[in-house]
mmCIF file of C-alpha atoms in Angstrom:
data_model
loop_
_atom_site.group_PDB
_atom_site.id
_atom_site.type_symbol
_atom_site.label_atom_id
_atom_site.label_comp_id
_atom_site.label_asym_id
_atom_site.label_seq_id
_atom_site.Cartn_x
_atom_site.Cartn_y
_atom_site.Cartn_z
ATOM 1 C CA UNK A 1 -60.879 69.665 -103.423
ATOM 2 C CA UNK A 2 -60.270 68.928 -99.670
ATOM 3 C CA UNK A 3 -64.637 67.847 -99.909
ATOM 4 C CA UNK A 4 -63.625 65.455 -102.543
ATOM 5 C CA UNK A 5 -60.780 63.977 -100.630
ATOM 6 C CA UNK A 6 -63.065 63.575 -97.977
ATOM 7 C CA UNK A 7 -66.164 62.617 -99.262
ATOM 8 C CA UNK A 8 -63.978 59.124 -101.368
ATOM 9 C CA UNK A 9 -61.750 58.637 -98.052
ATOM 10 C CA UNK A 10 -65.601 57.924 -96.425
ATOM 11 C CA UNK A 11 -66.682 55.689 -99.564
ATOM 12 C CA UNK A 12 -63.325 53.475 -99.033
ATOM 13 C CA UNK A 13 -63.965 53.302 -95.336
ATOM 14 C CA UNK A 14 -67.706 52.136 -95.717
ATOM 15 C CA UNK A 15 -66.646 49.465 -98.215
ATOM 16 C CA UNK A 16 -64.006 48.206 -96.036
ATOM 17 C CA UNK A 17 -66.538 47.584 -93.492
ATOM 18 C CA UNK A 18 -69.047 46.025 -95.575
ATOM 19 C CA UNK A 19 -66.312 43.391 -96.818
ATOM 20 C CA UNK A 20 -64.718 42.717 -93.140
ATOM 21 C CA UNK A 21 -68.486 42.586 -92.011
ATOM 22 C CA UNK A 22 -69.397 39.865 -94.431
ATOM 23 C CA UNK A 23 -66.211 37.886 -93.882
ATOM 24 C CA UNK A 24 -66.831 38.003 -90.228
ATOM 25 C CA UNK A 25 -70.759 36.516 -90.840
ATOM 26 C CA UNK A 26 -68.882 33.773 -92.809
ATOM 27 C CA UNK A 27 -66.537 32.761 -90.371
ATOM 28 C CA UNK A 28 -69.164 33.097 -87.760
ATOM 29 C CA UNK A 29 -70.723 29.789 -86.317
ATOM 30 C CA UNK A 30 -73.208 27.682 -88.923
ATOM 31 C CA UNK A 31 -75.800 28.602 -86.787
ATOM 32 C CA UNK A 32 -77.444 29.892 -90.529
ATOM 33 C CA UNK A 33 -76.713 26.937 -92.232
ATOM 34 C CA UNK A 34 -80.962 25.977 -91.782
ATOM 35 C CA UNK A 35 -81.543 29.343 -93.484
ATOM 36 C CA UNK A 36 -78.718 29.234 -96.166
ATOM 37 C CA UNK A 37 -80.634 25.423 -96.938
ATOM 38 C CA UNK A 38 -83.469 27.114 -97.748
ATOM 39 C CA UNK A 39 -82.137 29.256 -100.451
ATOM 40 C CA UNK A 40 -79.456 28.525 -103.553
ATOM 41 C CA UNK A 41 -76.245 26.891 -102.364
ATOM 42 C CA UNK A 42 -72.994 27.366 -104.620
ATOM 43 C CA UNK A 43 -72.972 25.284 -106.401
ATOM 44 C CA UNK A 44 -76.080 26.311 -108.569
ATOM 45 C CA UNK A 45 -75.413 29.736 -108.123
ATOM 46 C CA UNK A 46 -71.561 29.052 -109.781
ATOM 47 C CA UNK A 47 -73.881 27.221 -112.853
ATOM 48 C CA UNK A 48 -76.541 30.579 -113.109
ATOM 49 C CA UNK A 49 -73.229 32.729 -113.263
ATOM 50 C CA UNK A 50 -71.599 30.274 -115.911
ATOM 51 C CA UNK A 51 -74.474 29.870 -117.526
ATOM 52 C CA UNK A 52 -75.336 33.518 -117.558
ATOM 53 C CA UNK A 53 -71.851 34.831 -118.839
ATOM 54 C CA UNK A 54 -72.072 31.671 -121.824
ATOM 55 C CA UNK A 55 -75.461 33.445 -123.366
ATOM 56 C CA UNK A 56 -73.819 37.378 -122.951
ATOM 57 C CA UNK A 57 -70.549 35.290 -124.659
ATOM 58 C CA UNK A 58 -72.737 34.132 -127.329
ATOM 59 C CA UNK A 59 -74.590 37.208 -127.853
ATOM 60 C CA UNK A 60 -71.345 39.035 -127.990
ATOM 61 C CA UNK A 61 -69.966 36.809 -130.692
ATOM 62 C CA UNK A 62 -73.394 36.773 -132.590
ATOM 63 C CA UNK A 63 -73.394 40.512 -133.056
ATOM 64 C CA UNK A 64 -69.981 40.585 -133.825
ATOM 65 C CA UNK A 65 -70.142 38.206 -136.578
ATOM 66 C CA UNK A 66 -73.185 40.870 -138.295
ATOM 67 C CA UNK A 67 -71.440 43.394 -137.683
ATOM 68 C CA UNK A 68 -68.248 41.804 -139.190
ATOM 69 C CA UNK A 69 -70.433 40.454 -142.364
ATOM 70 C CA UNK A 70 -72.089 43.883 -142.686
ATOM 71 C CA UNK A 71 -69.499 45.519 -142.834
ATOM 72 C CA UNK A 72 -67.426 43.350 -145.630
ATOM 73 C CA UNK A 73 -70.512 42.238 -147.623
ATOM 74 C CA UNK A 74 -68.739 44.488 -150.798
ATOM 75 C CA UNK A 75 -65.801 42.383 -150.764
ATOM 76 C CA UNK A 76 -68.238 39.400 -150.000
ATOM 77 C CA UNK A 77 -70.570 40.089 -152.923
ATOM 78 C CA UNK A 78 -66.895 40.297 -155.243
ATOM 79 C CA UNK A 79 -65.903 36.972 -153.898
ATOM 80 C CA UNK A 80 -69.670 35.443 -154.872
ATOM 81 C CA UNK A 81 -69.613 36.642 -158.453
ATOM 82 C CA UNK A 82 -66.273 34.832 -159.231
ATOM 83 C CA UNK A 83 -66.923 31.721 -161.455
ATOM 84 C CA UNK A 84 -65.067 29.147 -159.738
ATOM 85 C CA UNK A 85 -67.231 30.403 -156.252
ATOM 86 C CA UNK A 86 -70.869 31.092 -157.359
ATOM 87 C CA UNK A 87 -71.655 27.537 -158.303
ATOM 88 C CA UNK A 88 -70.153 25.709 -155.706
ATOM 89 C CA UNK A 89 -71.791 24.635 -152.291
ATOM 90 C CA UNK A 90 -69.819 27.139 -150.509
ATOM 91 C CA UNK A 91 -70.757 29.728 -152.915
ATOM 92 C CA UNK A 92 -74.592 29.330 -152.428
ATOM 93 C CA UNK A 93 -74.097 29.879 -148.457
ATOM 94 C CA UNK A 94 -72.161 32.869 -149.191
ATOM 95 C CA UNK A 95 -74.987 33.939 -151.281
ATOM 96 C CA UNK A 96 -77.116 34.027 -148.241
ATOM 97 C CA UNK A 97 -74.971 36.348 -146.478
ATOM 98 C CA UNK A 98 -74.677 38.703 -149.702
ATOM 99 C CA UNK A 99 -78.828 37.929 -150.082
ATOM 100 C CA UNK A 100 -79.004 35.036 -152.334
ATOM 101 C CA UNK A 101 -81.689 32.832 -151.452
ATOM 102 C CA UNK A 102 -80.836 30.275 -154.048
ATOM 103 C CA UNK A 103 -79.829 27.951 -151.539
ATOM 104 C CA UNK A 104 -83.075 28.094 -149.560
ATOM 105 C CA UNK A 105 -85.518 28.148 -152.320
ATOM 106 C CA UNK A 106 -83.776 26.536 -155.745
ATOM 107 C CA UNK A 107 -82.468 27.986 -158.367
ATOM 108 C CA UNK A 108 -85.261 28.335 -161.082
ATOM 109 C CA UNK A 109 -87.941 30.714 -160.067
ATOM 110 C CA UNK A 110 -91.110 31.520 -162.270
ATOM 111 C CA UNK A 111 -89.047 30.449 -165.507
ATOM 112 C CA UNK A 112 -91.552 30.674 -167.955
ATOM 113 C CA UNK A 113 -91.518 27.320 -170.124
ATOM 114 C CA UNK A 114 -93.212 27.010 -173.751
ATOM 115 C CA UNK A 115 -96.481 25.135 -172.554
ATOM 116 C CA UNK A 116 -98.648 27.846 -173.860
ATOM 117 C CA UNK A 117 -102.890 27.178 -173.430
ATOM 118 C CA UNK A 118 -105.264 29.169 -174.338
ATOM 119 C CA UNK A 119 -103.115 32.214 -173.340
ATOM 120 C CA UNK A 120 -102.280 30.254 -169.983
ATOM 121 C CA UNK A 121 -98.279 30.128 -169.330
ATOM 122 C CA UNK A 122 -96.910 27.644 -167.417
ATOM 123 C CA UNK A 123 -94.041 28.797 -164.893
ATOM 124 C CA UNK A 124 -91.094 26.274 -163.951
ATOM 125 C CA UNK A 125 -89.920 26.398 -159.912
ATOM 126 C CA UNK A 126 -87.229 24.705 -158.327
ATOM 127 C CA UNK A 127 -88.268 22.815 -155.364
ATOM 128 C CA UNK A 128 -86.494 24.021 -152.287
ATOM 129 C CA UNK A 129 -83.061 22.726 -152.072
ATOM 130 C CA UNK A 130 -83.732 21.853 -148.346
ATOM 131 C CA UNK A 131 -86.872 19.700 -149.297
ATOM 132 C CA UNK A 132 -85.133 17.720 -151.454
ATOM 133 C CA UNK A 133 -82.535 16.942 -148.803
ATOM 134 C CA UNK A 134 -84.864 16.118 -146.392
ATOM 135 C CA UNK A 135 -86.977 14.182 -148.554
ATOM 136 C CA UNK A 136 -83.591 12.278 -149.669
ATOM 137 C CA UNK A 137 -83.346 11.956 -145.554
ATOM 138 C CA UNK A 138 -86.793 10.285 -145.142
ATOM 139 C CA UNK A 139 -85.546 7.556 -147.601
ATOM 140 C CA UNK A 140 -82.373 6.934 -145.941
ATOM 141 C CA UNK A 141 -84.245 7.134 -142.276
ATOM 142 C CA UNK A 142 -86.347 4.359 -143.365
ATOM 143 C CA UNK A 143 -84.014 1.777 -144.912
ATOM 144 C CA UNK A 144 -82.288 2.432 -141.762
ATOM 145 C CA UNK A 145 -85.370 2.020 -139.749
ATOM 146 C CA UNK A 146 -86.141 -1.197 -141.753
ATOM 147 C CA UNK A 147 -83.133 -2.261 -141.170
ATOM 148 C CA UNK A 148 -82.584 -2.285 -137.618
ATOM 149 C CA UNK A 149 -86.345 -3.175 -136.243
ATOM 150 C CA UNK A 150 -87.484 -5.313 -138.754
ATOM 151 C CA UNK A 151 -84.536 -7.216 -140.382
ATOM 152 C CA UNK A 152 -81.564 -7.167 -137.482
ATOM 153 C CA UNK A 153 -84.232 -7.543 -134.902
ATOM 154 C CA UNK A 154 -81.768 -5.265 -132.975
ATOM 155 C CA UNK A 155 -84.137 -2.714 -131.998
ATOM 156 C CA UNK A 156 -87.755 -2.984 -129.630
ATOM 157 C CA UNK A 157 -90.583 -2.389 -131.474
ATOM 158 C CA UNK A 158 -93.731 -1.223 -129.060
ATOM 159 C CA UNK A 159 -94.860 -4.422 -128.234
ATOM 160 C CA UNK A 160 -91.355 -5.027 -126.688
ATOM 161 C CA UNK A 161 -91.402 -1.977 -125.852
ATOM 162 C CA UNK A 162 -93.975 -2.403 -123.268
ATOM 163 C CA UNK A 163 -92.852 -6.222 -122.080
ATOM 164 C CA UNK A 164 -89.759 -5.391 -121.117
ATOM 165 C CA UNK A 165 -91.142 -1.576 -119.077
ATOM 166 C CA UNK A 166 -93.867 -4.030 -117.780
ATOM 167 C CA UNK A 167 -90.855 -6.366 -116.474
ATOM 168 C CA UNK A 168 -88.792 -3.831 -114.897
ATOM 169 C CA UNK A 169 -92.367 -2.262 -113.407
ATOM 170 C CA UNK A 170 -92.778 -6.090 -111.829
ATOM 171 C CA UNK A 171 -89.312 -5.450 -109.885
ATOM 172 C CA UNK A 172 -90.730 -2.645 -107.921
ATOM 173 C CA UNK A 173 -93.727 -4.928 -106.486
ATOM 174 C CA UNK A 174 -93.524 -7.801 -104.267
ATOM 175 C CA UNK A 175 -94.256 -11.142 -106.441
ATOM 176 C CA UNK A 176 -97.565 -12.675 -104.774
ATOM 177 C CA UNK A 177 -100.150 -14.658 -106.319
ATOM 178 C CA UNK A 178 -101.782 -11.708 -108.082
ATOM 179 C CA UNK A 179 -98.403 -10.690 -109.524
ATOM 180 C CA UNK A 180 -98.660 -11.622 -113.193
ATOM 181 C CA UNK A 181 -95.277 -11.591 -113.653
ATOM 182 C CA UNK A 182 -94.972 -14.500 -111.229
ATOM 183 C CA UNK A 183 -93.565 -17.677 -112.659
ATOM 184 C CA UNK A 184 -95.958 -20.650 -111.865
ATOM 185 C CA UNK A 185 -94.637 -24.486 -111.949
ATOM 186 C CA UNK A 186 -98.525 -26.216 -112.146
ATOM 187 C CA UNK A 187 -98.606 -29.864 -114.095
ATOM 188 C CA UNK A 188 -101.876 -30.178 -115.943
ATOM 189 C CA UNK A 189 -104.391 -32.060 -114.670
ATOM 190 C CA UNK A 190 -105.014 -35.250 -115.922
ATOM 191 C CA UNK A 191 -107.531 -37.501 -114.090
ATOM 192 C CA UNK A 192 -111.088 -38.005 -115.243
ATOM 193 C CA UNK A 193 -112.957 -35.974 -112.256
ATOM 194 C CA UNK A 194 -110.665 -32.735 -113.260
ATOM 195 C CA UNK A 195 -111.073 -32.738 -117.008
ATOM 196 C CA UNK A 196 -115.270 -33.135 -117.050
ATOM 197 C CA UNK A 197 -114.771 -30.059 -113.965
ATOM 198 C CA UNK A 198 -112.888 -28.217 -116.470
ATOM 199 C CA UNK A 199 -115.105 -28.934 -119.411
ATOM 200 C CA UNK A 200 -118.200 -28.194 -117.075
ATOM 201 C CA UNK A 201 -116.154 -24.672 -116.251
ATOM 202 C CA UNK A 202 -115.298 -24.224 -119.946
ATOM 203 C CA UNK A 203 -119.142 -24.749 -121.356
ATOM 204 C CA UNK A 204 -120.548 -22.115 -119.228
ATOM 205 C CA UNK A 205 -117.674 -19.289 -119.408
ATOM 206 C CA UNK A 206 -115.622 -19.936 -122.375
ATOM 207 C CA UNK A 207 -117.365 -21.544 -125.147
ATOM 208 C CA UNK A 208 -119.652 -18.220 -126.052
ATOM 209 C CA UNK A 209 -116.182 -16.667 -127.360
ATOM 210 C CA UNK A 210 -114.387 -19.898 -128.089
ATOM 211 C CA UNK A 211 -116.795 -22.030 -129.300
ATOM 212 C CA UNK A 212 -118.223 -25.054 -127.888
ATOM 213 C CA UNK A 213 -115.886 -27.528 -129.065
ATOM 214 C CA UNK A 214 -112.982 -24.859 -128.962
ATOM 215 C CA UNK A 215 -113.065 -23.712 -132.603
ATOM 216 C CA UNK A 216 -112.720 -20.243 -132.418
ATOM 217 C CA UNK A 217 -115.313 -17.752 -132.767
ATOM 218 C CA UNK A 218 -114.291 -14.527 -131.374
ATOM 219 C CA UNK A 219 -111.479 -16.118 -129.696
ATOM 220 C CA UNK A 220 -109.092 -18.084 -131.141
ATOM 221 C CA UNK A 221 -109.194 -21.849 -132.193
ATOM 222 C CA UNK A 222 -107.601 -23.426 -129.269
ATOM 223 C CA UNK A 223 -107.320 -26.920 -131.149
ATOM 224 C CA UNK A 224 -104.460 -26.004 -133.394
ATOM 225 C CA UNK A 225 -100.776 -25.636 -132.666
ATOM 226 C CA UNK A 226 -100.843 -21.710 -132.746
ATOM 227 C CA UNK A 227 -100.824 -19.665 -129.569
ATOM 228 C CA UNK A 228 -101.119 -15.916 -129.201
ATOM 229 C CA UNK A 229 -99.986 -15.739 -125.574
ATOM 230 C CA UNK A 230 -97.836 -19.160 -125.008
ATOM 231 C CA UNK A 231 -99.433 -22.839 -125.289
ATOM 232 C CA UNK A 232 -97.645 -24.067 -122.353
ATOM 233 C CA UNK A 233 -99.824 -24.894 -119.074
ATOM 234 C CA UNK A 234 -98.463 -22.193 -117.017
ATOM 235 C CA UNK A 235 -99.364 -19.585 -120.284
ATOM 236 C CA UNK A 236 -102.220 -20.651 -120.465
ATOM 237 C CA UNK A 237 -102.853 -20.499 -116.625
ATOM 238 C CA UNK A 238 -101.874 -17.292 -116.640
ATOM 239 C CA UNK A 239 -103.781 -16.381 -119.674
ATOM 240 C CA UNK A 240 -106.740 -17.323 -117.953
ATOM 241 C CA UNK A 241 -105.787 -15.803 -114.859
ATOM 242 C CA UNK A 242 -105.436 -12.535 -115.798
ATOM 243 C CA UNK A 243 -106.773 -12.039 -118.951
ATOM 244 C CA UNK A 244 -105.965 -9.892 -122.065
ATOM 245 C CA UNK A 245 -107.813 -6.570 -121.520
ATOM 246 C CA UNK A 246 -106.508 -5.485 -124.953
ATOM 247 C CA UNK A 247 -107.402 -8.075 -126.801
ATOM 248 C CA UNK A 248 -110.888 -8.725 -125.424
ATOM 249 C CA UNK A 249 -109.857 -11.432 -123.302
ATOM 250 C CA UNK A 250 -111.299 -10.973 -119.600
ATOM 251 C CA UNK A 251 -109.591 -11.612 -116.195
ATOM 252 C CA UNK A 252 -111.179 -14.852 -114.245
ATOM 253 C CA UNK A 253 -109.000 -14.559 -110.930
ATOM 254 C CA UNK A 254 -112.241 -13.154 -109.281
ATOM 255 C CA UNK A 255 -114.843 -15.824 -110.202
ATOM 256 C CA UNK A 256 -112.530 -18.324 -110.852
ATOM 257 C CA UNK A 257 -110.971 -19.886 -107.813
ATOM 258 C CA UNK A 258 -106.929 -21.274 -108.764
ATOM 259 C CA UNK A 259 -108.012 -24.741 -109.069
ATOM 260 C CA UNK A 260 -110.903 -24.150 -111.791
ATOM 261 C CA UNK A 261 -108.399 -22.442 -113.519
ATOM 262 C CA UNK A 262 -106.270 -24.829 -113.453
ATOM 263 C CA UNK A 263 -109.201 -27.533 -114.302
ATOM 264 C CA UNK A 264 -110.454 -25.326 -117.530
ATOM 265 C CA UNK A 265 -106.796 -24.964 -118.672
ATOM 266 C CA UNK A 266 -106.073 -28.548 -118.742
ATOM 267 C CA UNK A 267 -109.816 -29.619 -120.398
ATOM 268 C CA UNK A 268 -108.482 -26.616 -122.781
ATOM 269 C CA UNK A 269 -105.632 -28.294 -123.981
ATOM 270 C CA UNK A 270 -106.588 -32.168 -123.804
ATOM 271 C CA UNK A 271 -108.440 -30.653 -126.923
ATOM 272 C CA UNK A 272 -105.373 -29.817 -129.026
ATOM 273 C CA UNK A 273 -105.581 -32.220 -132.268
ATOM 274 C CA UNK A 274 -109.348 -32.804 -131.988
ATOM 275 C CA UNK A 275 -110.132 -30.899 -135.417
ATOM 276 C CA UNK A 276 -113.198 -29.871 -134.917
ATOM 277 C CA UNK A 277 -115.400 -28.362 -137.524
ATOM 278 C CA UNK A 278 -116.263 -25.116 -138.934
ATOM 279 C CA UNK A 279 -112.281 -24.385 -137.081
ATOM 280 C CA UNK A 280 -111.054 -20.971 -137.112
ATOM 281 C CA UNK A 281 -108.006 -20.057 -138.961
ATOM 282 C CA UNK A 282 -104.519 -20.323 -136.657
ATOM 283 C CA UNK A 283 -103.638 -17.285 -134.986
ATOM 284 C CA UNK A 284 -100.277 -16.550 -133.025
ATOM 285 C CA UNK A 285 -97.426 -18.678 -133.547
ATOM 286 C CA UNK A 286 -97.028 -22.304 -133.405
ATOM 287 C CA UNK A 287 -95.308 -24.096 -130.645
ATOM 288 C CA UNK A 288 -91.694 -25.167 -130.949
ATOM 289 C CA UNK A 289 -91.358 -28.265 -131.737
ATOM 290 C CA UNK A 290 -90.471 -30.686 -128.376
ATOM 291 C CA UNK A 291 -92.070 -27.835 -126.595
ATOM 292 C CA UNK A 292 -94.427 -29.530 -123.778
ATOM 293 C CA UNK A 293 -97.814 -28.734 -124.068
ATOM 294 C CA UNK A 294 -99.077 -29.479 -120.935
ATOM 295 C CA UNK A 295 -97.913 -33.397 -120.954
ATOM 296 C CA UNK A 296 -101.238 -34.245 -122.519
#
């Protein structure tokens, strides 16, 4: 007895040191603090405990609730078989718990109906209750979906999707004059000397995809009123410029110097109204009307 006494009078005394140990390194100096950095502050060790005693809550209350629907499923199966409960909603998920799968796969199973072939019988299923909701949840999805991207115009479809990522991209670089997102002020050229430049320009690198006279071949007519990427001198500057890898339409910036450009564009749109022949159908959208076109 007197051992015992002795032997839990030592355990208390070794604890107590522990704790006034550890409560001395706390109120010690933070000359730790780079190692305590280095590991998991409190904060995220407060949100693994919280977190931690949430799932054993969870688990707790899970097994509880089996053992609770074990242990009543007599007085469950009763309640099921009662007219005014079997049909119901309610009634089919309480016939899960008392092992009625009606509610998961229908409530006709291998009926046998009087198609009779040949000695071939033909069996009636249900289709599963929650494919038919889902199904019924497709069609709503896409009148919705309609709806908002296609008649509101509220939501982005991928397209816009893109511009406006591609415009908040253009905010993390410095505008220069490689920037594509950089707004350009240019006046199209008018005078004699810059229009047969840009025609000269336009024969040799532009009229194998847009014909000679502009007509559209693999590119599109550039004669009509329809634009894919903007008929406005700066677009089309910038069309040029940079090009339209996804559409087939190549970058000039590197063997074009900014004037040619410039030139080619202009020559490209003193052609607008020229009708040429053998024109490909307009592409794009047309121009709003009062919308300059270059001031040619």
């Amino acid at each position: 007895m007197l051992a015992s006494v002795k032997t839990t009078r030592m355990g208390l005394l070794t604890a107590a040191s522990l704790l006034l140990s550890g409560m001395a390194k706390a109120q010690a100096p933070e000359a730790a603090a780079p190692a305590k950095a280095a590991g998991m502050n409190e904060q995220e060790l407060l949100f693994w405990v919280l977190l931690g005693l949430l799932g054993v809550l969870l688990l707790v209350l899970l097994s509880v609730g089996i053992t609770i629907v074990v242990q009543m499923k007599p007085q469950l199966r009763l309640l099921y078989n009662l007219p005014t409960v079997h049909g119901t909603w309610s009634g089919k998920v309480l016939g899960l718990l008392v092992g009625d799968a009606t509610l998961v796969r229908g409530e006709y199973r291998d009926e046998l109906l009087d198609h009779d072939y040949d000695g071939i019988h033909e069996f009636d299923n249900d289709l599963p209750p929650w494919w038919k909701y889902g199904f019924y949840f497709t069609i709503v999805f896409a009148f919705v979906y309609v709806g908002y991207y296609h008649l509101t115009t509220k939501g982005q479809l991928q397209v816009a999707e893109y511009e406006t990522e591609m415009r908040q991209a253009a905010l993390l670089v410095s505008a220069g004059s490689d920037d594509p997102t950089k707004l350009t002020t240019y006046l199209a050229l008018t005078t004699a000397a810059d229009l047969s430049s840009g025609k000269s320009i336009y024969a040799t690198n532009c009229a194998p995809c847009h014909g000679a006279s502009a007509e559209g071949k693999v590119g599109p007519n550039l004669t009509d009123d329809y634009w894919l990427h903007g008929g406005e001198v700066n677009q089309v500057y910038k069309t040029i410029k940079f090009g339209i890898p996804s559409k087939g339409m190549v970058a000039w910036k590197g063997k074009l110097s900014g004037k040619q450009i410039l030139q080619v564009t202009s020559y490209a749109l003193s052609l607008q109204g020229s009708l040429p022949a053998n024109a490909k159908p307009p592409q794009g959208e047309k121009e709003a009307v009062g919308k300059p076109v270059a001031g040619l």
